[in-house]
Coordinates of C-alpha atoms in Angstrom, one line a residue:
Chain A
M216 CA 64.4 16.8 53.1
S217 CA 64.1 14.0 55.7
S218 CA 62.8 16.5 58.2
W219 CA 60.2 17.7 55.7
I220 CA 59.0 14.0 55.2
A221 CA 58.7 13.6 58.9
F222 CA 56.9 16.9 59.3
W223 CA 54.4 16.3 56.6
N224 CA 53.6 12.7 57.7
I225 CA 53.0 13.8 61.3
V226 CA 50.6 16.5 60.1
R227 CA 48.9 14.0 57.8
K228 CA 48.6 11.3 60.5
D229 CA 47.1 13.8 63.0
I230 CA 44.6 15.0 60.5
K231 CA 43.6 11.5 59.6
A232 CA 43.6 10.1 63.1
Y233 CA 42.1 13.0 65.1
Y234 CA 40.8 16.0 63.1
L235 CA 38.8 14.3 60.4
K236 CA 36.9 12.1 62.8
P237 CA 33.1 12.6 62.5
P238 CA 32.6 13.9 66.1
N239 CA 35.2 16.7 65.5
I240 CA 33.6 17.6 62.1
T241 CA 30.1 17.8 63.6
W242 CA 31.5 19.7 66.7
G243 CA 33.1 22.2 64.3
L244 CA 29.7 22.8 62.7
I245 CA 27.4 22.6 65.7
F246 CA 29.4 24.8 68.1
P247 CA 29.5 27.9 65.8
L248 CA 25.9 27.3 64.8
A249 CA 24.8 27.3 68.5
W250 CA 26.9 30.5 69.3
T251 CA 25.5 32.3 66.3
A252 CA 21.9 31.3 67.1
M253 CA 22.3 32.3 70.7
F254 CA 23.6 35.8 70.1
F255 CA 21.3 36.3 67.1
I256 CA 18.3 35.6 69.3
R257 CA 19.7 37.6 72.3
T258 CA 20.4 40.7 70.2
G259 CA 16.9 41.0 68.8
G260 CA 17.1 38.9 65.7
E261 CA 17.9 41.6 63.0
V262 CA 19.7 40.0 60.1
E263 CA 22.2 42.9 59.9
D264 CA 23.3 42.0 63.4
V265 CA 25.0 38.9 62.0
L266 CA 27.7 41.1 60.6
Y267 CA 28.5 42.3 64.2
L268 CA 28.3 38.8 65.6
L269 CA 30.6 37.3 63.0
P270 CA 34.0 38.4 64.5
G271 CA 33.0 37.1 68.0
V272 CA 31.6 33.8 66.8
T273 CA 34.6 33.3 64.5
A274 CA 37.1 34.0 67.3
V275 CA 35.4 31.8 69.9
S276 CA 35.0 28.9 67.4
I277 CA 38.7 29.0 66.6
L278 CA 39.7 29.4 70.3
F279 CA 37.7 26.4 71.4
G280 CA 38.5 24.2 68.4
A281 CA 42.2 24.7 68.4
T282 CA 42.9 24.7 72.1
S283 CA 40.8 21.6 72.8
M284 CA 42.2 19.5 70.0
L285 CA 45.9 20.0 70.6
A286 CA 45.7 19.8 74.4
V287 CA 43.7 16.6 74.2
T288 CA 45.6 14.8 71.4
V289 CA 49.0 15.5 72.9
T290 CA 47.9 14.5 76.4
F291 CA 46.3 11.3 74.9
E292 CA 49.5 10.4 73.0
K293 CA 51.6 11.1 76.1
K294 CA 49.3 8.9 78.1
N295 CA 49.4 5.9 75.7
R296 CA 53.1 6.5 75.2
S297 CA 52.8 6.9 71.4
F298 CA 54.3 10.4 71.9
E299 CA 57.5 8.6 72.9
R300 CA 57.8 7.3 69.4
L301 CA 58.0 10.9 68.2
L302 CA 60.6 11.8 70.8
L303 CA 62.7 8.9 69.8
A304 CA 62.7 9.9 66.1
P305 CA 65.7 11.8 64.8
V306 CA 63.6 15.0 64.3
S307 CA 64.3 18.2 66.1
F308 CA 61.9 19.3 68.8
Q309 CA 61.0 22.4 66.8
T310 CA 60.1 20.4 63.7
L311 CA 58.2 17.9 65.8
M312 CA 56.1 20.4 67.7
L313 CA 55.5 22.6 64.6
A314 CA 54.2 19.4 62.9
K315 CA 52.0 18.6 65.9
T316 CA 50.6 22.1 66.0
S317 CA 50.1 22.6 62.3
G318 CA 47.2 20.1 62.1
A319 CA 45.5 21.9 65.0
I320 CA 46.1 25.3 63.5
L321 CA 44.5 24.1 60.3
F322 CA 41.6 22.5 62.2
G323 CA 41.0 25.7 64.2
A324 CA 41.1 27.8 61.0
L325 CA 38.6 25.5 59.3
N326 CA 36.2 25.9 62.2
V327 CA 35.6 29.4 60.8
L328 CA 33.8 27.9 57.7
A329 CA 30.5 27.3 59.6
P330 CA 30.0 30.9 60.9
V331 CA 31.2 32.4 57.6
M332 CA 28.8 30.2 55.6
I333 CA 25.9 31.1 57.9
A334 CA 26.7 34.8 57.6
L335 CA 27.1 34.5 53.9
F336 CA 23.6 33.0 53.7
L337 CA 22.0 35.7 55.9
T338 CA 23.8 38.9 55.0
D339 CA 26.0 40.6 52.5
L340 CA 29.8 40.0 53.1
S341 CA 31.1 42.0 50.1
A342 CA 32.5 44.7 52.4
V343 CA 34.6 42.2 54.4
A344 CA 38.4 42.8 54.1
W345 CA 39.4 39.2 53.5
H346 CA 43.1 40.1 53.3
V347 CA 42.8 41.0 57.0
F348 CA 40.2 38.5 58.0
V349 CA 42.2 35.4 56.7
P350 CA 45.5 36.3 58.4
A351 CA 43.6 37.2 61.6
V352 CA 41.9 33.7 61.5
F353 CA 45.3 31.9 61.1
L354 CA 46.9 34.1 63.8
I355 CA 44.1 33.3 66.3
A356 CA 44.3 29.7 65.4
A357 CA 48.1 29.7 65.9
T358 CA 48.0 31.4 69.3
S359 CA 45.1 29.2 70.4
T360 CA 47.0 26.1 69.3
F361 CA 50.2 27.1 71.0
F362 CA 48.2 27.9 74.1
G363 CA 46.8 24.4 73.9
L364 CA 50.3 23.1 73.6
F365 CA 51.4 25.1 76.6
I366 CA 48.5 23.4 78.6
A367 CA 49.3 19.9 77.2
V368 CA 52.9 20.2 78.4
A369 CA 51.7 21.2 81.9
V370 CA 49.2 18.4 82.5
N371 CA 49.2 14.6 82.6
E372 CA 45.6 13.7 82.1
V373 CA 43.1 14.4 79.3
F374 CA 40.5 15.7 81.8
E375 CA 43.1 18.1 83.3
A376 CA 43.8 19.5 79.8
Q377 CA 40.1 20.3 79.4
T378 CA 39.8 21.8 82.9
Y379 CA 42.8 24.0 82.6
S380 CA 41.7 25.1 79.1
N381 CA 38.3 26.2 80.3
F382 CA 39.8 28.0 83.2
F383 CA 41.4 30.4 80.6
R384 CA 39.0 30.1 77.7
F385 CA 35.7 31.2 79.4
P386 CA 37.1 34.4 80.9
M387 CA 38.5 35.2 77.4
I388 CA 35.0 35.3 76.0
F389 CA 34.1 38.2 78.3
L390 CA 37.4 39.9 78.5
C391 CA 38.6 40.0 74.8
G392 CA 35.9 42.2 73.3
L393 CA 34.3 39.4 71.2
F394 CA 30.7 40.4 71.6
F395 CA 30.9 43.9 73.2
P396 CA 33.6 46.5 73.2
I397 CA 36.4 46.4 75.8
E398 CA 35.3 49.9 76.9
Q399 CA 32.2 48.3 78.4
I400 CA 34.3 46.1 80.7
P401 CA 34.9 47.5 84.2
P402 CA 38.1 49.6 84.2
L403 CA 39.7 47.4 86.8
L404 CA 39.5 44.4 84.4
R405 CA 40.5 46.2 81.3
P406 CA 44.3 45.8 81.7
F407 CA 43.7 42.0 81.8
S408 CA 42.1 42.2 78.4
Y409 CA 45.3 43.6 76.8
L410 CA 47.3 40.7 78.3
L411 CA 45.2 38.2 76.3
P412 CA 46.1 37.4 72.7
L413 CA 42.4 36.9 71.7
T414 CA 41.8 40.6 72.3
Y415 CA 44.1 41.5 69.4
G416 CA 42.7 38.8 67.1
A417 CA 39.1 39.8 67.8
D418 CA 40.0 43.4 67.2
M419 CA 41.5 42.5 63.8
L420 CA 38.3 40.5 62.9
H421 CA 36.1 43.5 63.9
G422 CA 38.2 45.7 61.7
A423 CA 38.0 43.2 58.8
V424 CA 34.3 42.6 59.0
H425 CA 32.8 46.0 59.8
G426 CA 35.7 48.4 60.3
G427 CA 35.2 48.4 64.1
N428 CA 38.8 47.9 65.2
T429 CA 40.0 50.0 68.1
L430 CA 43.7 49.1 67.8
S431 CA 46.0 49.5 64.8
L432 CA 45.9 46.4 62.6
T433 CA 49.7 46.4 62.5
V434 CA 50.0 46.5 66.2
S435 CA 47.5 43.6 66.6
F436 CA 49.4 41.6 64.0
I437 CA 52.8 42.1 65.7
V438 CA 51.4 41.4 69.1
L439 CA 49.8 38.1 67.9
C440 CA 53.0 37.1 66.2
A441 CA 54.9 37.8 69.5
F442 CA 52.4 35.7 71.5
C443 CA 52.8 32.8 69.0
T444 CA 56.6 32.9 69.3
A445 CA 56.6 33.3 73.1
L446 CA 54.0 30.5 73.7
F447 CA 55.8 28.1 71.3
L448 CA 59.3 28.8 72.8
V449 CA 58.0 28.4 76.4
S450 CA 56.3 25.1 75.4
L451 CA 59.5 23.8 73.8
W452 CA 61.5 24.7 76.9
N453 CA 58.9 23.0 79.1
I454 CA 59.0 19.9 76.9
R455 CA 62.7 19.6 77.1
R456 CA 62.5 20.1 80.9
K457 CA 59.6 17.8 81.6
W458 CA 59.5 15.2 79.0
I459 CA 63.2 14.5 78.5
M460 CA 63.7 13.7 82.2
Chain B
M57 CA 84.7 -6.6 67.5
D58 CA 84.5 -2.8 68.0
E59 CA 82.2 -1.2 70.6
I60 CA 79.0 0.3 69.2
I61 CA 77.5 1.3 72.6
V62 CA 79.8 2.8 75.3
A63 CA 78.3 3.9 78.6
D64 CA 80.7 5.4 81.0
G65 CA 79.9 6.4 84.6
L66 CA 76.2 6.9 84.1
V67 CA 74.3 8.4 87.0
K68 CA 70.6 9.2 87.2
Q69 CA 68.8 10.4 90.3
F70 CA 65.0 11.1 90.7
D71 CA 64.6 13.3 93.8
A72 CA 65.9 11.1 96.6
V73 CA 65.9 7.9 94.6
M74 CA 69.2 6.9 92.9
A75 CA 67.9 5.1 89.9
V76 CA 71.3 4.4 88.2
A77 CA 74.4 4.7 90.3
D78 CA 77.6 5.1 88.3
I79 CA 77.3 2.3 85.7
S80 CA 79.8 1.6 82.9
F81 CA 79.5 -1.0 80.2
C82 CA 80.0 -1.5 76.4
V83 CA 78.2 -3.5 73.7
R84 CA 80.2 -4.8 70.8
R85 CA 79.0 -4.5 67.2
G86 CA 76.7 -7.4 66.3
E87 CA 76.4 -8.6 69.9
M88 CA 73.3 -9.2 72.0
L89 CA 73.7 -8.0 75.5
G90 CA 71.1 -9.0 78.1
F91 CA 70.4 -6.5 80.9
L92 CA 69.0 -8.5 83.7
G93 CA 67.6 -7.2 87.0
P94 CA 64.5 -7.1 89.2
N95 CA 61.8 -4.4 88.8
G96 CA 63.2 -1.0 89.8
A97 CA 66.8 -2.0 89.3
G98 CA 67.4 0.8 86.7
K99 CA 67.0 -1.1 83.5
T100 CA 64.4 1.2 81.8
T101 CA 66.1 4.3 83.1
T102 CA 69.4 3.1 81.5
I103 CA 67.6 2.4 78.2
N104 CA 65.9 5.9 78.4
M105 CA 69.4 7.5 78.8
L106 CA 70.9 5.4 76.0
T107 CA 68.0 6.3 73.6
G108 CA 67.8 10.0 74.4
L109 CA 64.6 9.9 76.4
A110 CA 66.4 10.8 79.6
R111 CA 69.4 13.0 80.4
P112 CA 72.1 11.4 82.6
D113 CA 73.1 13.5 85.6
A114 CA 76.6 12.4 85.0
G115 CA 78.5 10.2 82.6
A116 CA 79.0 9.8 78.9
I117 CA 77.2 7.7 76.2
H118 CA 78.5 7.0 72.7
I119 CA 76.2 5.3 70.2
A120 CA 78.0 4.3 67.0
G121 CA 80.6 6.9 67.8
V122 CA 78.1 9.7 68.3
D123 CA 78.0 11.5 71.7
C124 CA 74.5 10.8 72.7
V125 CA 74.4 13.2 75.6
A126 CA 75.5 16.2 73.5
N127 CA 73.6 15.2 70.3
P128 CA 70.9 12.7 71.1
K129 CA 69.0 13.4 67.8
A130 CA 72.1 12.4 65.7
A131 CA 72.5 9.2 67.8
Q132 CA 68.8 8.3 67.2
Y133 CA 69.4 7.7 63.5
H134 CA 71.4 4.6 64.5
I135 CA 68.9 3.1 67.0
G136 CA 65.5 1.4 67.0
V137 CA 63.6 1.1 70.2
V138 CA 60.9 -1.4 71.2
P139 CA 59.5 -0.3 74.6
D140 CA 58.0 -2.6 77.2
E141 CA 54.5 -1.6 76.1
S142 CA 53.4 -1.4 72.5
N143 CA 53.1 2.3 71.7
L144 CA 51.9 2.4 68.1
Y145 CA 48.8 4.3 67.0
P146 CA 45.6 2.3 67.7
E147 CA 43.6 4.2 65.1
L148 CA 46.1 3.5 62.2
T149 CA 46.3 0.1 60.5
G150 CA 49.4 -2.1 60.8
F151 CA 50.6 -1.0 57.3
E152 CA 50.0 2.7 58.1
N153 CA 51.8 2.5 61.4
L154 CA 54.9 1.1 59.8
C155 CA 54.8 3.6 57.0
F156 CA 54.4 6.4 59.5
C157 CA 57.3 5.2 61.6
A158 CA 59.5 5.0 58.5
A159 CA 58.5 8.5 57.5
L160 CA 59.8 9.7 60.9
Y161 CA 63.3 8.6 59.7
G162 CA 62.8 10.5 56.4
M163 CA 62.3 7.4 54.2
P164 CA 60.7 8.3 50.9
K165 CA 57.2 7.0 50.2
Q166 CA 58.1 4.2 47.8
V167 CA 60.9 2.9 50.0
R168 CA 58.9 3.0 53.2
Q169 CA 55.9 1.2 51.6
Q170 CA 58.2 -1.5 50.2
R171 CA 59.9 -1.9 53.6
A172 CA 56.6 -2.0 55.4
R173 CA 55.3 -4.8 53.2
E174 CA 58.6 -6.7 53.6
L175 CA 58.4 -6.5 57.4
L176 CA 54.7 -7.5 57.5
T177 CA 55.6 -10.6 55.5
T178 CA 58.6 -11.4 57.8
F179 CA 56.5 -11.0 60.9
G180 CA 53.6 -13.0 59.5
L181 CA 51.2 -10.0 59.7
V182 CA 50.3 -9.7 56.0
K183 CA 46.6 -10.7 56.6
A184 CA 46.3 -8.1 59.4
S185 CA 48.1 -5.3 57.6
D186 CA 44.9 -3.4 56.8
R187 CA 43.4 -3.9 60.3
K188 CA 43.6 -1.2 62.9
F189 CA 46.4 -1.7 65.4
G190 CA 44.0 -1.2 68.3
G191 CA 42.3 -4.5 67.3
Y192 CA 45.5 -6.6 67.2
S193 CA 46.1 -9.4 69.8
K194 CA 48.9 -8.8 72.3
G195 CA 51.3 -11.0 70.4
M196 CA 50.6 -9.2 67.1
K197 CA 51.0 -5.9 68.8
R198 CA 54.5 -6.9 70.0
K199 CA 55.5 -8.2 66.6
L200 CA 54.4 -5.0 64.9
T201 CA 56.1 -2.9 67.5
I202 CA 59.4 -4.7 66.8
A203 CA 58.8 -4.3 63.1
A204 CA 58.4 -0.6 63.7
G205 CA 61.6 -0.6 65.7
I206 CA 63.6 -2.0 62.8
I207 CA 61.8 -0.2 59.9
H208 CA 64.8 2.1 59.3
R209 CA 67.3 -0.8 59.5
P210 CA 69.0 0.5 62.7
K211 CA 72.4 -0.7 63.7
I212 CA 71.3 -1.1 67.3
L213 CA 67.9 -2.4 68.6
F214 CA 66.8 -1.8 72.2
L215 CA 64.3 -4.3 73.3
D216 CA 62.6 -3.7 76.7
E217 CA 61.0 -6.8 78.0
P218 CA 59.9 -8.0 74.6
T219 CA 58.0 -11.2 75.6
M220 CA 56.4 -9.8 78.7
G221 CA 52.7 -10.8 78.9
L222 CA 52.8 -13.1 75.9
D223 CA 51.5 -16.7 75.9
V224 CA 54.1 -19.5 75.5
S225 CA 53.7 -19.8 71.7
G226 CA 53.7 -16.1 71.2
A227 CA 56.9 -15.7 73.3
R228 CA 58.6 -18.5 71.4
Q229 CA 57.8 -17.0 68.0
L230 CA 59.1 -13.7 69.2
R231 CA 62.3 -15.2 70.6
Q232 CA 62.9 -16.8 67.2
L233 CA 62.4 -13.4 65.5
I234 CA 64.8 -11.8 67.9
A235 CA 67.4 -14.5 67.3
D236 CA 67.0 -14.1 63.5
L237 CA 67.5 -10.3 63.8
H238 CA 70.6 -11.0 65.8
G239 CA 71.8 -13.6 63.3
A240 CA 71.4 -10.9 60.6
G241 CA 74.0 -8.8 62.4
T242 CA 71.8 -6.3 64.4
T243 CA 73.3 -5.3 67.7
I244 CA 70.7 -5.9 70.4
F245 CA 70.4 -4.5 73.9
L246 CA 67.8 -6.6 75.6
T247 CA 66.3 -6.0 79.0
T248 CA 64.3 -8.8 80.6
H249 CA 63.5 -10.3 83.9
Y250 CA 63.2 -13.8 82.3
I251 CA 66.6 -15.2 83.0
E252 CA 66.0 -18.2 80.8
E253 CA 65.3 -15.9 77.9
A254 CA 68.6 -14.1 78.4
E255 CA 70.5 -17.3 78.7
R256 CA 69.0 -18.7 75.5
L257 CA 69.4 -15.5 73.4
C258 CA 72.2 -13.4 74.6
D259 CA 76.0 -13.4 74.0
R260 CA 76.7 -11.6 77.2
V261 CA 74.7 -10.7 80.2
A262 CA 74.9 -7.8 82.7
F263 CA 73.2 -8.1 86.1
I264 CA 71.9 -4.8 87.4
V265 CA 70.6 -4.5 91.0
S266 CA 69.6 -1.2 92.7
G267 CA 71.1 0.9 89.9
R268 CA 74.5 -0.9 89.9
I269 CA 75.9 -3.5 87.6
V270 CA 77.0 -6.3 89.8
K271 CA 78.3 -8.7 87.2
T272 CA 78.9 -8.8 83.5
G273 CA 80.1 -11.7 81.3
S274 CA 79.4 -14.1 78.5
I275 CA 77.1 -17.0 79.3
P276 CA 79.9 -19.5 79.5
E277 CA 82.0 -17.2 81.7
L278 CA 79.0 -16.7 84.1
L279 CA 78.2 -20.3 84.2
A280 CA 81.8 -21.4 84.8
P281 CA 81.8 -21.3 88.6
I282 CA 78.8 -23.6 88.8
Q283 CA 79.7 -25.8 85.8
G284 CA 80.9 -28.7 88.0
K285 CA 77.8 -28.6 90.3
H286 CA 75.1 -31.2 90.3
G287 CA 71.5 -30.5 91.1
M288 CA 68.3 -32.4 91.7
L289 CA 64.7 -31.6 92.5
L290 CA 62.9 -34.0 94.8
V291 CA 59.1 -33.9 95.0
C292 CA 58.1 -35.5 98.3
D293 CA 55.0 -36.5 100.0
G294 CA 54.7 -35.4 103.7
H295 CA 58.0 -33.5 103.6
D296 CA 58.7 -31.1 106.5
T297 CA 61.4 -28.9 107.9
E298 CA 62.6 -31.6 110.3
A299 CA 63.2 -34.0 107.4
T300 CA 65.3 -31.3 105.6
Q301 CA 67.3 -30.8 108.8
T302 CA 68.0 -34.5 109.1
L303 CA 69.1 -34.7 105.5
A304 CA 71.5 -31.8 106.0
E305 CA 73.0 -33.5 108.9
A306 CA 73.2 -36.9 107.2
F307 CA 74.7 -35.5 104.0
P308 CA 76.9 -32.5 104.9
E309 CA 78.5 -32.5 101.4
M310 CA 75.1 -31.5 99.9
T311 CA 73.0 -28.4 100.3
F312 CA 69.2 -28.6 100.7
T313 CA 66.8 -25.8 99.8
R314 CA 63.1 -26.1 100.2
Q315 CA 61.5 -24.6 97.1
D316 CA 57.9 -25.0 98.1
K317 CA 55.8 -27.2 100.3
D318 CA 56.6 -30.4 98.5
T319 CA 59.8 -29.7 96.5
L320 CA 63.3 -29.9 97.8
R321 CA 66.3 -28.8 95.8
V322 CA 69.6 -30.6 96.4
E323 CA 73.0 -29.4 95.2
A324 CA 76.4 -31.0 95.4
D325 CA 79.8 -31.0 93.8
S326 CA 79.6 -34.7 93.0
P327 CA 76.8 -36.7 91.3
I328 CA 73.8 -37.1 93.6
L329 CA 72.4 -40.6 94.2
V330 CA 68.7 -40.8 95.0
G331 CA 68.9 -44.1 96.9
P332 CA 70.6 -42.9 100.1
L333 CA 68.4 -39.8 100.2
A334 CA 65.2 -41.9 99.7
R335 CA 66.2 -44.2 102.6
S336 CA 67.0 -41.3 104.9
L337 CA 63.6 -39.7 104.1
E338 CA 61.8 -43.0 104.5
A339 CA 63.0 -43.1 108.1
H340 CA 60.9 -39.9 108.6
H341 CA 57.9 -41.4 106.8
V342 CA 58.6 -39.1 103.8
E343 CA 58.2 -40.7 100.3
I344 CA 59.9 -39.4 97.2
L345 CA 57.3 -39.1 94.4
E346 CA 59.6 -37.7 91.8
A347 CA 63.4 -37.1 91.4
R348 CA 64.5 -34.9 88.6
R349 CA 68.1 -33.9 87.7
V350 CA 68.5 -30.2 87.1
R351 CA 71.2 -28.5 85.0
P352 CA 72.8 -25.5 86.8
S353 CA 71.6 -22.4 85.0
L354 CA 72.1 -18.7 84.8
E355 CA 69.3 -18.4 87.3
D356 CA 71.6 -20.0 89.9
V357 CA 74.3 -17.6 89.1
F358 CA 71.9 -14.7 89.4
V359 CA 70.7 -15.9 92.8
D360 CA 74.3 -16.5 93.9
I361 CA 75.3 -13.0 93.0
T362 CA 72.3 -10.9 93.9
G363 CA 70.7 -13.0 96.6
I364 CA 67.4 -12.4 94.8
E365 CA 65.3 -15.4 93.9
A366 CA 64.4 -15.4 90.2
K367 CA 60.9 -16.4 90.9
A368 CA 60.5 -13.5 93.3
M369 CA 61.7 -11.2 90.6
S370 CA 59.1 -12.5 88.2
D371 CA 56.3 -12.4 90.8
K372 CA 57.2 -8.9 91.7
R373 CA 56.8 -7.9 88.1

C-alpha cells in the first residue's frame, strides 16, 4: 500500500511538474503536425496517403516525445539533487523507476493524439485495427521511455542527454521502416534495422493501420516486450552502480 | 541510553582518494552528535553511507537495529535527511513539496496534508505555503527542507551544514528549530564546519580530519583540558613581530599568537593582567587599543587536536 502511494504520487508530481507544462503540450501538437505536413506534401498530397503516413508519424512522435522527456527530467533532477530525495525514500528502485517512467510512457502515448486526430479529419480510419494500434503505441512509448532512462543514467548534463538521444533517434527514422519499407534500405544496413525496437513497433502500426506488416504481430509484440524488460533491467543495474556510489 | 546509530570500521575510497578511513562511532537515542571537520574531511561521504546513498567498501552500519548495508531501504524508514543544499522541487509549492515528501513514506492523503500544515505552522511558513519553492528565500528554503526531512517523524535526523549560507537571524532561527527538535527527542546527526554552532547545540562532538575521527567526546569532556586556561585578545596600534618576540621573552609563562595585523592572542594558565603587558608594549611604542578576555572554547580544542585553524576551515568552505 505504501509503495503504491509513493508510486502514484511520483507519477502525479511528474505529470504536473513536467508533462503538463504548456511548452510540452504545444510541442506534442506541433511536432506531429509538422511531420505529417512534411510527408504529405513530399508524397504528392493525396489525402489517401495520410493512411500510409500515419504509422510513421505516430512512431516518430512517440519516440521523440518519450525519450526527450525522461532523459531531460531525470538528468535535471539529478543535477539539482532533487533525485536524491527519491533515492533516500524507502521505496524500492524498481518501484521508483517504474513511477518515473510511467509518466513519460503516458506522455509519449498521448503524443499520438495529434496525428490520429489529423488523420481522422482527413481520411477514413474505420479499417484501423485499434486493438493492435493501441498496444503498439504503448509498447513503443515504453521502449522509447526506457531508452530515455538508459541515456539519463549514462549522462550528467541535460545537453548531453539531448545529444546522445539524437545520436540514436535520427538514424532510427531511416532504419526502422517508418516511411518506406525496410526492403528499400541497402542490404548492408538491414541487419541494424532488426536490432532496433522501433522497427517492430512501426511494423505493428503498419499492420494495424493498413495491413502492411512484414513481421508476425506476435513476434513484434514479444520482441518489444523483451526490449522493454532488457532496457529497464540494464538501467536499474546502472543506477545501482553509478548513483549509489 | 541505547545506541541508535552504530558505525563500525567504515571505509570508503574513491579511486586513489581515501575519503573515509576506518571510522567507528555510535550515536545514542535522543542525542545530538556533531560531526566536525574541514572541507573534504569525509563528513558528507559518512552521511551518504549512513543514509544509503553510498555503499561502504568495508564496515558495518546499524540504524535503529537495521543493517543499513544489507538493507538500506528498511533503514531509510527511520531516518530523515536534510542535505547541505535544499533539494526540494522548485516548481511545486511549499505545501505540495511537503505532501509529496510525505507520500514517499506511504503516508495517506489526509495524514500527510495535516502533517504538512502542522509543519508549515511550526516553521513559520504558512503565508508562503502556496508559493512555489523556487521563489523562496534561502532561509525559507532551508526551513522547508528541514520540515521535509521530518515530515514522516523519523527517529533520526541527518543535518548536513544546516545553517550554511544563511544570514545571522536566519541561522539563529534555524538553530532554535534544531534545538526544539532535539528537545522533542529526535536523535540528530549534525555535520558542520561552524564550531560554535556545534558547541552550542550538540551533546557530543566527533572531530574528523582526512577521513579519520581524531577525537570524540561530550562538550565538557572536550573542554576539560583547557578549562583552567585564561585567554585575552589585545588589539594594538603599531604592533609588529618584534614586539611579540619581546613579550614572549618577558612573559615566558604566557603564549602569544598573532591573529591578524593588529590583534594578538594571549594564553596562560593563570589570570592575565593587562598592566604589565601594556607597559612592556609601550617600550616598543605599541599602544593597546582594546583588551578583551576570551573564554576557552571548542575551537581551541579543535585547533589543538587537528592543527587546523577554525577560520581557515570556514574560509576554505
